Each structure stands twice: as C-alpha cells, then as structure tokens.
Amino acid sequence: MDVLDLTRLQFAVVTIYHYFFVPLSISLACAAAGLEIAWLRTRREAYLRLTKFVGGLLIVTFAVGVVTGLVQEFQFGMGWSNFARFYGDVFGPTLAIEGMLAFFLEATFLALWYFGWDRLPRRLHAATIVVVAAGTVLSAFIILAANSFMQNPVAYSLDPVTGRARLDDFGDLLLNKVNLAAFPHTLSGAIMVGGSLLLAIAVRRAKSDDGFHPLARLGAWMTVAGGALTALTGDHLGKVITEVQPMKMAAAESLYDTTTGAPFSIFAVGDISGGKPFFSVEVPWLLSILAKGSPGASVQGIDDLQAQYAAQYGPGSYVPMIPVAFWTFRLMIGIGMLAMAAAALYLWSTRKGRTLDTGRRPARLFLRLLPLIPLLPTAANTFGWLFTETARQPWLAFGISRVADGISPGLTATEVLASLIGFTVVYGVLAVVWLRLVRHLSRQPLTGPPAPATPAHAEAPVY
C-alpha cells in the first residue's frame, strides 16, 4: 500500500470507529429526554428510573464519541492538509460550529442534567436533557453539511487571488439538497442503533426485573420505526444521489450499459467488475424506481458515464470499486431489514402483556440471539457510509478535486502506518473501556440516587 492508500485507510478507521458512537449519542439523548418528559407528565416512578438508566448509558457513550470525534477533525490537518488548505474556508465554519455544539452546548447541559438531580427545578432539569438531545441532532445536521459538500459541492467560488475555495453563503451550504436528504436518513439510522441497544440490554434484564419490560418495548419500537423511516428517507436520498452522482447508483447495481427499466439484483454470483454474473436474482424495473421513481426511467451505465467524465474532466478512470459499491449497498439494506424484522417479531410476541414462550426451542434461540441485535443496525450504518464514500471515488469533492490531490505533502508510508497502529491500539482500549462500562451500567438496578432530606419548611416541590 502506498501513502495515499494508507492515509485513506487511516481516515476510514478513525471515521468508522467514531461513527459507532454518534448514532448512539443522538438516540440515547432523545430517549432520555422523552422518558423524563413522560415522568413529568405522569409522575410514574418507572419512567424516572428508566430515565436515569438511559442517561448513564448516554454519558459513557457521549464521552467516547467526543474524544474520537476530535481525532477525526484533526485528520484533516494531519493527513489531508492540501484538502484543508484549499477548502478550509468552506469546511471551517461547519467544523467550528459542530465543535462548539459538542463542547459548549451538549457537554455543558449534559453535566447540568447529571449533577442537577434534586438541585434544579424539575421542569428546568428536564429542559437540560432536551437541549442535549436538540444539540446532538443539530450537530449532526451541521457536520453532514460538510460531508454533503463533498458529495455535491455548492455555495462556494474560487478566489481569483489565492485560488482557494471561498464560502459564498453558509445558508446555502446547510441547505444543500444532499444534506436535506441525508440528514433524515442518518437520523433514522441513529434511532435504529440506539433502540436496538436498549432492546438488547432490557431483554436480558427483564428476566429478573419486570421494570425493564417497558424499556425493551421502547427499544423495539425505536428499531422498527427507525427502520421504516430509514427505508423511506433512503428512497428519497437514492434519487438525489442519482441526480448529482449518477456513477454511484450505476456502481451500486454494476450497471455498465445505460438501461431503460433497469432491474435491481438482490443477489449475484460471478464477475460484477465488467462482466456479467452467471447467476443473479433480479427484481424487474426496481433500479429505475430507486434511481428516478419510475419503472420506465432510463438509468445511465458505467461505460457511458466513464466516457462522459473523461471528456468533461480529462483522461483517467472515474469508476469506483464496483464490488465494494455493489455489496455494501446490499448489506446496508439487508442487515437493516433484518434488525427491523427481529424487533418487530419481539413486539408481536410480547403484545398485550404477553411473554415469549421459552418452553419452545425457537423462542429460546430467539431470546439468546436478541442481545446481539445492536450489531445489525451498527453494521448497516457502517456499510452505508462505506458505500457513500467509496462509491464517490476518485473524487474528494465530486467534480472538482480528486482524492490524490488532498493528502498532506511530505507524508511517508512509515509515518502514516505508525499513526494508524497507534490509533488502532488506543481505539481498541477505548472499545474495551466502553464495553465494560456499558456492561457494568446494564447490570445496575433501576434505582436513582437517593433524594436528599426535605427541609421542614419545604413542604411542596418546586417546579
């Protein structure tokens, strides 16, 4: 592997690992906010206990996510300084605002929430976790605007003096059509990940503590709802991507020839890199529907797009790694659907207060496998991002800058490899720490810290 390959691998490791915790932080913050609001409205102690339980998981996850996110942003300067130098005026505002949200808004209000039990008025205390949840969502929207610029560069111009990209309108950057489509899709995937974690933990604990049954069903509903929304928003995102990056959608199906009424293969065996699979299971017209919303629509093929790009941008290959695009697209969809189906089966099996019949072998096997369900939406999210980023190649910012032009000058393979090994070791330690902390928290009973003694003159609670 040369310097470019190693630098890409390093950024992939850092980014994928960081994104393990981002959707969890978003969904757990929203779940904790919802549970505390439910407690305020109903005064049911069960909601209060579940709020504190979910909040503990959130704090551990948020801490790791912030640390890994810092390294991800530093990567732009360490490994991709040419990219940072050229597009710094465009990326700078998004990264700065996202960092301020993470540190000064989310972290501050999360600390107020954690230490404010029995110190803040109840409604004010609930407002702090609502601010945290809103901050995580807003932070995701802003950082996705930076990524969307790489998919569909907008709101910039080239400075005639410096030759660098200059931000023309921050609002237009945020309202990039790719961002408006990717944000709800990303948020839906985050709901799935957090819901599946709550379901996995609560299913194990519900065997000995009935107080976890509501949390298990909440997690299952989040997984199912998130899956349904992911499918709906993904359909819209696919059409936007086809509009701005037609090569990406062609690569997702390994479609080399422009086709009217293009099918979509559920599964294929054989050569998909320029050849024809000797066996495939196809759904007629589905690719045309996914790409353009009409079964009779024409979808451009890889060969035609390669010729078009070569004439437009100059000689070179503009075809991404077809097997990676082909299979990550299918794994993203298939694994996500499997997670949604498992959660739906749990909801059906426990409807109207029922419990799973553990006397039957299929039910016992299902209960044993259910704690592994967080792996499914996490893997689906990962494959989705792999598809999004690798199928954009060779572009760093589509149509204006190639990946090879963005790495830092003077980097050596030894330097990149040493830092990659260092990141991997540190991240491995963080993974063990996070898993042990989550395991410890998941074994705690549903009880919060004891309330302080109430002074004699304070007969009524303060709201």
mmCIF file of C-alpha atoms in Angstrom, residues 98-418:
data_model
loop_
_atom_site.group_PDB
_atom_site.id
_atom_site.type_symbol
_atom_site.label_atom_id
_atom_site.label_comp_id
_atom_site.label_asym_id
_atom_site.label_seq_id
_atom_site.Cartn_x
_atom_site.Cartn_y
_atom_site.Cartn_z
ATOM 1 C CA GLU A 98 -20.069 21.448 15.404
ATOM 2 C CA GLY A 99 -17.194 21.533 17.885
ATOM 3 C CA MET A 100 -18.803 24.360 19.826
ATOM 4 C CA LEU A 101 -22.086 22.474 19.945
ATOM 5 C CA ALA A 102 -20.383 19.314 21.191
ATOM 6 C CA PHE A 103 -18.308 21.020 23.886
ATOM 7 C CA PHE A 104 -20.105 24.150 24.950
ATOM 8 C CA LEU A 105 -23.717 23.121 24.457
ATOM 9 C CA GLU A 106 -24.111 19.362 24.662
ATOM 10 C CA ALA A 107 -21.361 18.708 27.218
ATOM 11 C CA THR A 108 -22.377 21.630 29.442
ATOM 12 C CA PHE A 109 -26.052 20.785 29.537
ATOM 13 C CA LEU A 110 -25.335 17.084 29.943
ATOM 14 C CA ALA A 111 -23.294 17.933 33.030
ATOM 15 C CA LEU A 112 -26.123 20.128 34.304
ATOM 16 C CA TRP A 113 -28.532 17.258 33.765
ATOM 17 C CA TYR A 114 -26.341 14.678 35.503
ATOM 18 C CA PHE A 115 -25.456 16.796 38.532
ATOM 19 C CA GLY A 116 -28.747 18.653 38.653
ATOM 20 C CA TRP A 117 -30.953 15.901 40.041
ATOM 21 C CA ASP A 118 -32.721 17.258 43.141
ATOM 22 C CA ARG A 119 -30.884 20.560 42.669
ATOM 23 C CA LEU A 120 -32.707 22.078 39.711
ATOM 24 C CA PRO A 121 -36.467 22.560 39.457
ATOM 25 C CA ARG A 122 -37.945 19.561 37.688
ATOM 26 C CA ARG A 123 -39.025 21.320 34.525
ATOM 27 C CA LEU A 124 -35.719 23.128 34.244
ATOM 28 C CA HIS A 125 -33.890 19.857 34.793
ATOM 29 C CA ALA A 126 -35.889 18.193 32.016
ATOM 30 C CA ALA A 127 -35.086 21.148 29.769
ATOM 31 C CA THR A 128 -31.362 20.435 30.102
ATOM 32 C CA ILE A 129 -31.651 16.955 28.587
ATOM 33 C CA VAL A 130 -33.952 18.304 25.869
ATOM 34 C CA VAL A 131 -31.212 20.805 24.980
ATOM 35 C CA VAL A 132 -28.683 17.958 24.856
ATOM 36 C CA ALA A 133 -30.925 15.965 22.509
ATOM 37 C CA ALA A 134 -31.544 19.004 20.297
ATOM 38 C CA GLY A 135 -27.817 19.731 20.286
ATOM 39 C CA THR A 136 -26.906 16.242 19.087
ATOM 40 C CA VAL A 137 -29.431 16.492 16.262
ATOM 41 C CA LEU A 138 -28.289 19.981 15.256
ATOM 42 C CA SER A 139 -24.655 18.905 15.455
ATOM 43 C CA ALA A 140 -25.382 16.009 13.097
ATOM 44 C CA PHE A 141 -27.116 18.338 10.627
ATOM 45 C CA ILE A 142 -24.188 20.748 10.536
ATOM 46 C CA ILE A 143 -21.460 18.122 10.182
ATOM 47 C CA LEU A 144 -23.474 16.377 7.472
ATOM 48 C CA ALA A 145 -23.449 19.673 5.581
ATOM 49 C CA ALA A 146 -19.663 19.359 5.360
ATOM 50 C CA ASN A 147 -19.910 15.800 4.066
ATOM 51 C CA SER A 148 -22.668 16.789 1.643
ATOM 52 C CA PHE A 149 -20.340 19.401 0.160
ATOM 53 C CA MET A 150 -18.014 16.551 -0.781
ATOM 54 C CA GLN A 151 -20.918 14.753 -2.463
ATOM 55 C CA ASN A 152 -22.355 17.852 -4.157
ATOM 56 C CA PRO A 153 -20.174 20.997 -3.911
ATOM 57 C CA VAL A 154 -22.336 24.110 -3.518
ATOM 58 C CA ALA A 155 -22.154 27.650 -2.094
ATOM 59 C CA TYR A 156 -18.503 28.231 -2.991
ATOM 60 C CA SER A 157 -16.390 30.098 -5.520
ATOM 61 C CA LEU A 158 -12.692 30.119 -6.294
ATOM 62 C CA ASP A 159 -10.762 33.121 -5.004
ATOM 63 C CA PRO A 160 -9.014 34.721 -8.014
ATOM 64 C CA VAL A 161 -6.038 35.745 -5.869
ATOM 65 C CA THR A 162 -5.377 32.691 -3.695
ATOM 66 C CA GLY A 163 -7.031 30.097 -5.904
ATOM 67 C CA ARG A 164 -8.692 28.626 -2.837
ATOM 68 C CA ALA A 165 -12.347 27.760 -2.414
ATOM 69 C CA ARG A 166 -14.292 30.524 -0.705
ATOM 70 C CA LEU A 167 -17.618 30.115 1.075
ATOM 71 C CA ASP A 168 -20.267 32.300 -0.532
ATOM 72 C CA ASP A 169 -23.341 31.511 1.561
ATOM 73 C CA PHE A 170 -23.381 29.445 4.746
ATOM 74 C CA GLY A 171 -27.144 29.017 4.493
ATOM 75 C CA ASP A 172 -26.863 27.527 1.006
ATOM 76 C CA LEU A 173 -24.163 25.176 2.309
ATOM 77 C CA LEU A 174 -26.520 23.924 5.026
ATOM 78 C CA LEU A 175 -29.430 23.631 2.605
ATOM 79 C CA ASN A 176 -27.513 21.524 0.100
ATOM 80 C CA LYS A 177 -30.040 19.128 -1.452
ATOM 81 C CA VAL A 178 -27.827 16.185 -0.463
ATOM 82 C CA ASN A 179 -27.763 17.348 3.148
ATOM 83 C CA LEU A 180 -31.529 17.779 3.261
ATOM 84 C CA ALA A 181 -31.895 14.199 2.036
ATOM 85 C CA ALA A 182 -29.035 12.621 4.013
ATOM 86 C CA PHE A 183 -29.904 14.187 7.380
ATOM 87 C CA PRO A 184 -33.272 12.437 7.959
ATOM 88 C CA HIS A 185 -31.782 9.196 6.614
ATOM 89 C CA THR A 186 -28.866 9.421 9.049
ATOM 90 C CA LEU A 187 -31.169 10.335 11.925
ATOM 91 C CA SER A 188 -33.420 7.355 11.197
ATOM 92 C CA GLY A 189 -30.429 5.031 11.243
ATOM 93 C CA ALA A 190 -29.368 6.520 14.581
ATOM 94 C CA ILE A 191 -32.786 5.745 16.063
ATOM 95 C CA MET A 192 -32.356 2.128 14.993
ATOM 96 C CA VAL A 193 -28.947 1.805 16.642
ATOM 97 C CA GLY A 194 -29.989 3.293 19.984
ATOM 98 C CA GLY A 195 -33.256 1.392 20.041
ATOM 99 C CA SER A 196 -31.514 -1.908 19.389
ATOM 100 C CA LEU A 197 -29.057 -1.292 22.248
ATOM 101 C CA LEU A 198 -31.898 -0.568 24.681
ATOM 102 C CA LEU A 199 -33.746 -3.649 23.457
ATOM 103 C CA ALA A 200 -30.700 -5.877 23.873
ATOM 104 C CA ILE A 201 -29.969 -4.694 27.411
ATOM 105 C CA ALA A 202 -33.585 -4.676 28.572
ATOM 106 C CA VAL A 203 -34.355 -8.164 27.230
ATOM 107 C CA ARG A 204 -31.590 -9.657 29.359
ATOM 108 C CA ARG A 205 -32.537 -7.663 32.456
ATOM 109 C CA ALA A 206 -36.280 -8.260 32.103
ATOM 110 C CA LYS A 207 -35.756 -11.877 33.125
ATOM 111 C CA SER A 208 -35.031 -10.737 36.683
ATOM 112 C CA ASP A 209 -36.563 -7.238 36.799
ATOM 113 C CA ASP A 210 -40.005 -6.512 35.366
ATOM 114 C CA GLY A 211 -39.160 -2.809 35.311
ATOM 115 C CA PHE A 212 -37.141 -3.403 32.139
ATOM 116 C CA HIS A 213 -40.105 -4.645 30.086
ATOM 117 C CA PRO A 214 -41.198 -1.104 29.080
ATOM 118 C CA LEU A 215 -37.627 -0.275 28.063
ATOM 119 C CA ALA A 216 -37.426 -3.404 25.913
ATOM 120 C CA ARG A 217 -40.594 -2.467 24.073
ATOM 121 C CA LEU A 218 -39.431 1.143 23.721
ATOM 122 C CA GLY A 219 -36.184 -0.081 22.184
ATOM 123 C CA ALA A 220 -38.071 -2.406 19.850
ATOM 124 C CA TRP A 221 -40.419 0.370 18.741
ATOM 125 C CA MET A 222 -37.438 2.669 18.112
ATOM 126 C CA THR A 223 -35.789 -0.036 15.998
ATOM 127 C CA VAL A 224 -38.906 -0.698 13.939
ATOM 128 C CA ALA A 225 -39.793 2.977 13.495
ATOM 129 C CA GLY A 226 -36.193 3.845 12.689
ATOM 130 C CA GLY A 227 -36.068 1.048 10.124
ATOM 131 C CA ALA A 228 -39.252 2.196 8.413
ATOM 132 C CA LEU A 229 -38.055 5.800 8.310
ATOM 133 C CA THR A 230 -34.641 4.705 7.050
ATOM 134 C CA ALA A 231 -36.285 2.943 4.119
ATOM 135 C CA LEU A 232 -38.475 5.936 3.267
ATOM 136 C CA THR A 233 -35.705 8.507 3.559
ATOM 137 C CA GLY A 234 -33.256 6.213 1.771
ATOM 138 C CA ASP A 235 -35.591 6.074 -1.213
ATOM 139 C CA HIS A 236 -35.511 9.876 -1.476
ATOM 140 C CA LEU A 237 -31.743 10.020 -0.887
ATOM 141 C CA GLY A 238 -31.173 7.496 -3.686
ATOM 142 C CA LYS A 239 -32.959 9.745 -6.159
ATOM 143 C CA VAL A 240 -30.952 12.793 -5.071
ATOM 144 C CA ILE A 241 -27.695 10.843 -5.348
ATOM 145 C CA THR A 242 -28.659 9.668 -8.826
ATOM 146 C CA GLU A 243 -29.132 13.301 -9.808
ATOM 147 C CA VAL A 244 -25.783 14.574 -8.502
ATOM 148 C CA GLN A 245 -23.656 11.391 -8.724
ATOM 149 C CA PRO A 246 -25.121 9.030 -11.343
ATOM 150 C CA MET A 247 -21.960 6.923 -11.304
ATOM 151 C CA LYS A 248 -22.619 5.978 -7.686
ATOM 152 C CA MET A 249 -26.040 4.498 -8.417
ATOM 153 C CA ALA A 250 -24.735 2.717 -11.514
ATOM 154 C CA ALA A 251 -21.944 1.209 -9.401
ATOM 155 C CA ALA A 252 -24.483 0.067 -6.803
ATOM 156 C CA GLU A 253 -26.018 -2.235 -9.430
ATOM 157 C CA SER A 254 -22.873 -2.852 -11.503
ATOM 158 C CA LEU A 255 -24.837 -1.438 -14.444
ATOM 159 C CA TYR A 256 -22.405 -0.965 -17.318
ATOM 160 C CA ASP A 257 -24.854 -0.187 -20.105
ATOM 161 C CA THR A 258 -27.457 2.568 -19.996
ATOM 162 C CA THR A 259 -30.754 0.768 -19.461
ATOM 163 C CA THR A 260 -34.406 1.735 -19.628
ATOM 164 C CA GLY A 261 -36.468 -0.054 -16.983
ATOM 165 C CA ALA A 262 -33.304 -1.205 -15.206
ATOM 166 C CA PRO A 263 -33.676 -4.164 -12.811
ATOM 167 C CA PHE A 264 -32.115 -4.445 -9.364
ATOM 168 C CA SER A 265 -30.364 -7.660 -8.383
ATOM 169 C CA ILE A 266 -30.990 -8.885 -4.851
ATOM 170 C CA PHE A 267 -28.130 -11.333 -5.091
ATOM 171 C CA ALA A 268 -25.489 -12.106 -7.711
ATOM 172 C CA VAL A 269 -22.737 -14.663 -8.190
ATOM 173 C CA GLY A 270 -19.957 -14.156 -10.691
ATOM 174 C CA ASP A 271 -17.940 -11.311 -12.150
ATOM 175 C CA ILE A 272 -19.568 -7.942 -11.444
ATOM 176 C CA SER A 273 -16.498 -5.876 -12.396
ATOM 177 C CA GLY A 274 -17.119 -5.502 -16.090
ATOM 178 C CA GLY A 275 -18.537 -8.939 -16.705
ATOM 179 C CA LYS A 276 -21.962 -10.487 -16.331
ATOM 180 C CA PRO A 277 -22.791 -12.568 -13.218
ATOM 181 C CA PHE A 278 -23.612 -16.130 -14.193
ATOM 182 C CA PHE A 279 -26.401 -16.151 -11.616
ATOM 183 C CA SER A 280 -28.477 -13.332 -10.167
ATOM 184 C CA VAL A 281 -31.867 -12.782 -8.577
ATOM 185 C CA GLU A 282 -33.338 -9.642 -10.099
ATOM 186 C CA VAL A 283 -36.403 -7.533 -9.416
ATOM 187 C CA PRO A 284 -37.580 -6.016 -12.716
ATOM 188 C CA TRP A 285 -37.572 -2.193 -13.022
ATOM 189 C CA LEU A 286 -36.553 -1.744 -9.366
ATOM 190 C CA LEU A 287 -33.310 0.164 -10.056
ATOM 191 C CA SER A 288 -35.198 2.629 -12.259
ATOM 192 C CA ILE A 289 -37.720 3.105 -9.457
ATOM 193 C CA LEU A 290 -34.983 3.571 -6.848
ATOM 194 C CA ALA A 291 -32.991 5.935 -9.029
ATOM 195 C CA LYS A 292 -35.694 8.011 -10.700
ATOM 196 C CA GLY A 293 -39.050 6.989 -9.278
ATOM 197 C CA SER A 294 -40.404 5.463 -12.488
ATOM 198 C CA PRO A 295 -40.244 1.843 -13.715
ATOM 199 C CA GLY A 296 -39.672 3.064 -17.279
ATOM 200 C CA ALA A 297 -36.915 5.544 -16.459
ATOM 201 C CA SER A 298 -33.514 5.289 -18.112
ATOM 202 C CA VAL A 299 -30.512 4.786 -15.827
ATOM 203 C CA GLN A 300 -27.075 5.728 -17.133
ATOM 204 C CA GLY A 301 -24.495 2.952 -17.241
ATOM 205 C CA ILE A 302 -20.908 2.929 -16.051
ATOM 206 C CA ASP A 303 -19.352 2.836 -19.534
ATOM 207 C CA ASP A 304 -21.338 5.831 -20.781
ATOM 208 C CA LEU A 305 -20.595 7.812 -17.623
ATOM 209 C CA GLN A 306 -16.886 6.984 -17.829
ATOM 210 C CA ALA A 307 -16.772 8.339 -21.379
ATOM 211 C CA GLN A 308 -18.729 11.431 -20.322
ATOM 212 C CA TYR A 309 -16.450 12.168 -17.361
ATOM 213 C CA ALA A 310 -13.278 11.582 -19.376
ATOM 214 C CA ALA A 311 -14.443 14.149 -21.908
ATOM 215 C CA GLN A 312 -15.515 16.582 -19.183
ATOM 216 C CA TYR A 313 -12.688 16.245 -16.632
ATOM 217 C CA GLY A 314 -9.816 14.789 -18.635
ATOM 218 C CA PRO A 315 -8.244 11.346 -19.059
ATOM 219 C CA GLY A 316 -8.402 8.877 -16.191
ATOM 220 C CA SER A 317 -10.634 6.307 -14.573
ATOM 221 C CA TYR A 318 -13.768 7.593 -12.884
ATOM 222 C CA VAL A 319 -15.114 4.164 -11.987
ATOM 223 C CA PRO A 320 -15.173 3.327 -8.240
ATOM 224 C CA MET A 321 -14.514 -0.126 -6.815
ATOM 225 C CA ILE A 322 -17.562 -1.915 -8.197
ATOM 226 C CA PRO A 323 -17.596 -4.984 -5.884
ATOM 227 C CA VAL A 324 -17.357 -2.730 -2.810
ATOM 228 C CA ALA A 325 -20.180 -0.477 -4.000
ATOM 229 C CA PHE A 326 -22.311 -3.433 -5.105
ATOM 230 C CA TRP A 327 -22.118 -5.439 -1.891
ATOM 231 C CA THR A 328 -22.045 -2.631 0.679
ATOM 232 C CA PHE A 329 -25.275 -1.289 -0.829
ATOM 233 C CA ARG A 330 -26.982 -4.655 -0.430
ATOM 234 C CA LEU A 331 -25.552 -5.388 3.003
ATOM 235 C CA MET A 332 -26.714 -1.964 4.191
ATOM 236 C CA ILE A 333 -30.279 -2.705 3.103
ATOM 237 C CA GLY A 334 -30.406 -6.389 4.039
ATOM 238 C CA ILE A 335 -28.901 -6.121 7.508
ATOM 239 C CA GLY A 336 -31.060 -3.112 8.344
ATOM 240 C CA MET A 337 -34.185 -5.012 7.321
ATOM 241 C CA LEU A 338 -33.105 -7.987 9.439
ATOM 242 C CA ALA A 339 -32.771 -5.766 12.531
ATOM 243 C CA MET A 340 -36.179 -4.259 11.889
ATOM 244 C CA ALA A 341 -37.731 -7.713 11.450
ATOM 245 C CA ALA A 342 -36.217 -9.021 14.707
ATOM 246 C CA ALA A 343 -37.557 -6.044 16.665
ATOM 247 C CA ALA A 344 -40.984 -6.395 15.037
ATOM 248 C CA LEU A 345 -41.058 -10.090 15.987
ATOM 249 C CA TYR A 346 -40.311 -9.189 19.601
ATOM 250 C CA LEU A 347 -43.112 -6.611 19.641
ATOM 251 C CA TRP A 348 -45.556 -9.122 18.196
ATOM 252 C CA SER A 349 -44.507 -11.838 20.651
ATOM 253 C CA THR A 350 -44.914 -9.518 23.666
ATOM 254 C CA ARG A 351 -48.096 -7.707 22.608
ATOM 255 C CA LYS A 352 -50.814 -7.084 25.209
ATOM 256 C CA GLY A 353 -48.538 -8.024 28.098
ATOM 257 C CA ARG A 354 -47.590 -11.433 26.744
ATOM 258 C CA THR A 355 -44.205 -13.013 27.317
ATOM 259 C CA LEU A 356 -42.197 -15.176 24.978
ATOM 260 C CA ASP A 357 -42.869 -18.877 25.429
ATOM 261 C CA THR A 358 -39.412 -20.018 26.473
ATOM 262 C CA GLY A 359 -40.635 -23.592 26.514
ATOM 263 C CA ARG A 360 -40.275 -23.691 22.764
ATOM 264 C CA ARG A 361 -36.859 -24.064 21.212
ATOM 265 C CA PRO A 362 -37.288 -21.313 18.554
ATOM 266 C CA ALA A 363 -38.303 -18.839 21.272
ATOM 267 C CA ARG A 364 -35.310 -19.762 23.424
ATOM 268 C CA LEU A 365 -32.974 -19.360 20.452
ATOM 269 C CA PHE A 366 -34.548 -16.002 19.589
ATOM 270 C CA LEU A 367 -34.047 -14.735 23.145
ATOM 271 C CA ARG A 368 -30.435 -15.872 23.129
ATOM 272 C CA LEU A 369 -29.708 -14.099 19.860
ATOM 273 C CA LEU A 370 -31.688 -10.923 20.589
ATOM 274 C CA PRO A 371 -28.940 -9.352 22.768
ATOM 275 C CA LEU A 372 -26.773 -9.331 19.623
ATOM 276 C CA ILE A 373 -29.234 -7.153 17.711
ATOM 277 C CA PRO A 374 -27.218 -3.893 18.137
ATOM 278 C CA LEU A 375 -24.621 -5.373 15.810
ATOM 279 C CA LEU A 376 -27.112 -5.345 12.939
ATOM 280 C CA PRO A 377 -28.007 -1.626 12.610
ATOM 281 C CA THR A 378 -24.425 -0.723 13.532
ATOM 282 C CA ALA A 379 -23.177 -2.852 10.639
ATOM 283 C CA ALA A 380 -25.870 -1.433 8.335
ATOM 284 C CA ASN A 381 -24.778 2.126 9.191
ATOM 285 C CA THR A 382 -21.143 1.218 8.572
ATOM 286 C CA PHE A 383 -21.846 -0.382 5.206
ATOM 287 C CA GLY A 384 -23.928 2.643 4.277
ATOM 288 C CA TRP A 385 -21.062 5.015 4.929
ATOM 289 C CA LEU A 386 -18.607 2.740 3.117
ATOM 290 C CA PHE A 387 -20.892 2.842 0.100
ATOM 291 C CA THR A 388 -21.335 6.614 0.332
ATOM 292 C CA GLU A 389 -17.620 7.366 0.487
ATOM 293 C CA THR A 390 -16.001 4.661 -1.657
ATOM 294 C CA ALA A 391 -18.547 4.906 -4.488
ATOM 295 C CA ARG A 392 -17.666 8.604 -4.812
ATOM 296 C CA GLN A 393 -14.094 7.758 -5.784
ATOM 297 C CA PRO A 394 -11.873 9.017 -7.287
ATOM 298 C CA TRP A 395 -13.369 12.329 -6.127
ATOM 299 C CA LEU A 396 -12.645 14.002 -2.819
ATOM 300 C CA ALA A 397 -15.123 16.758 -3.622
ATOM 301 C CA PHE A 398 -17.159 15.491 -6.533
ATOM 302 C CA GLY A 399 -16.225 17.027 -9.853
ATOM 303 C CA ILE A 400 -13.632 19.498 -8.571
ATOM 304 C CA SER A 401 -10.966 17.700 -6.517
ATOM 305 C CA ARG A 402 -9.562 14.171 -6.580
ATOM 306 C CA VAL A 403 -8.529 12.177 -3.538
ATOM 307 C CA ALA A 404 -4.898 12.055 -4.605
ATOM 308 C CA ASP A 405 -4.771 15.867 -4.602
ATOM 309 C CA GLY A 406 -5.850 16.205 -0.968
ATOM 310 C CA ILE A 407 -3.227 14.386 1.106
ATOM 311 C CA SER A 408 -0.527 16.204 3.044
ATOM 312 C CA PRO A 409 2.733 16.709 1.144
ATOM 313 C CA GLY A 410 5.806 15.056 2.585
ATOM 314 C CA LEU A 411 3.952 12.231 4.292
ATOM 315 C CA THR A 412 5.761 8.906 4.310
ATOM 316 C CA ALA A 413 4.250 5.458 4.494
ATOM 317 C CA THR A 414 6.119 4.835 7.752
ATOM 318 C CA GLU A 415 4.606 7.909 9.407
ATOM 319 C CA VAL A 416 1.092 7.038 8.351
ATOM 320 C CA LEU A 417 1.481 3.390 9.311
ATOM 321 C CA ALA A 418 2.865 4.291 12.753
#
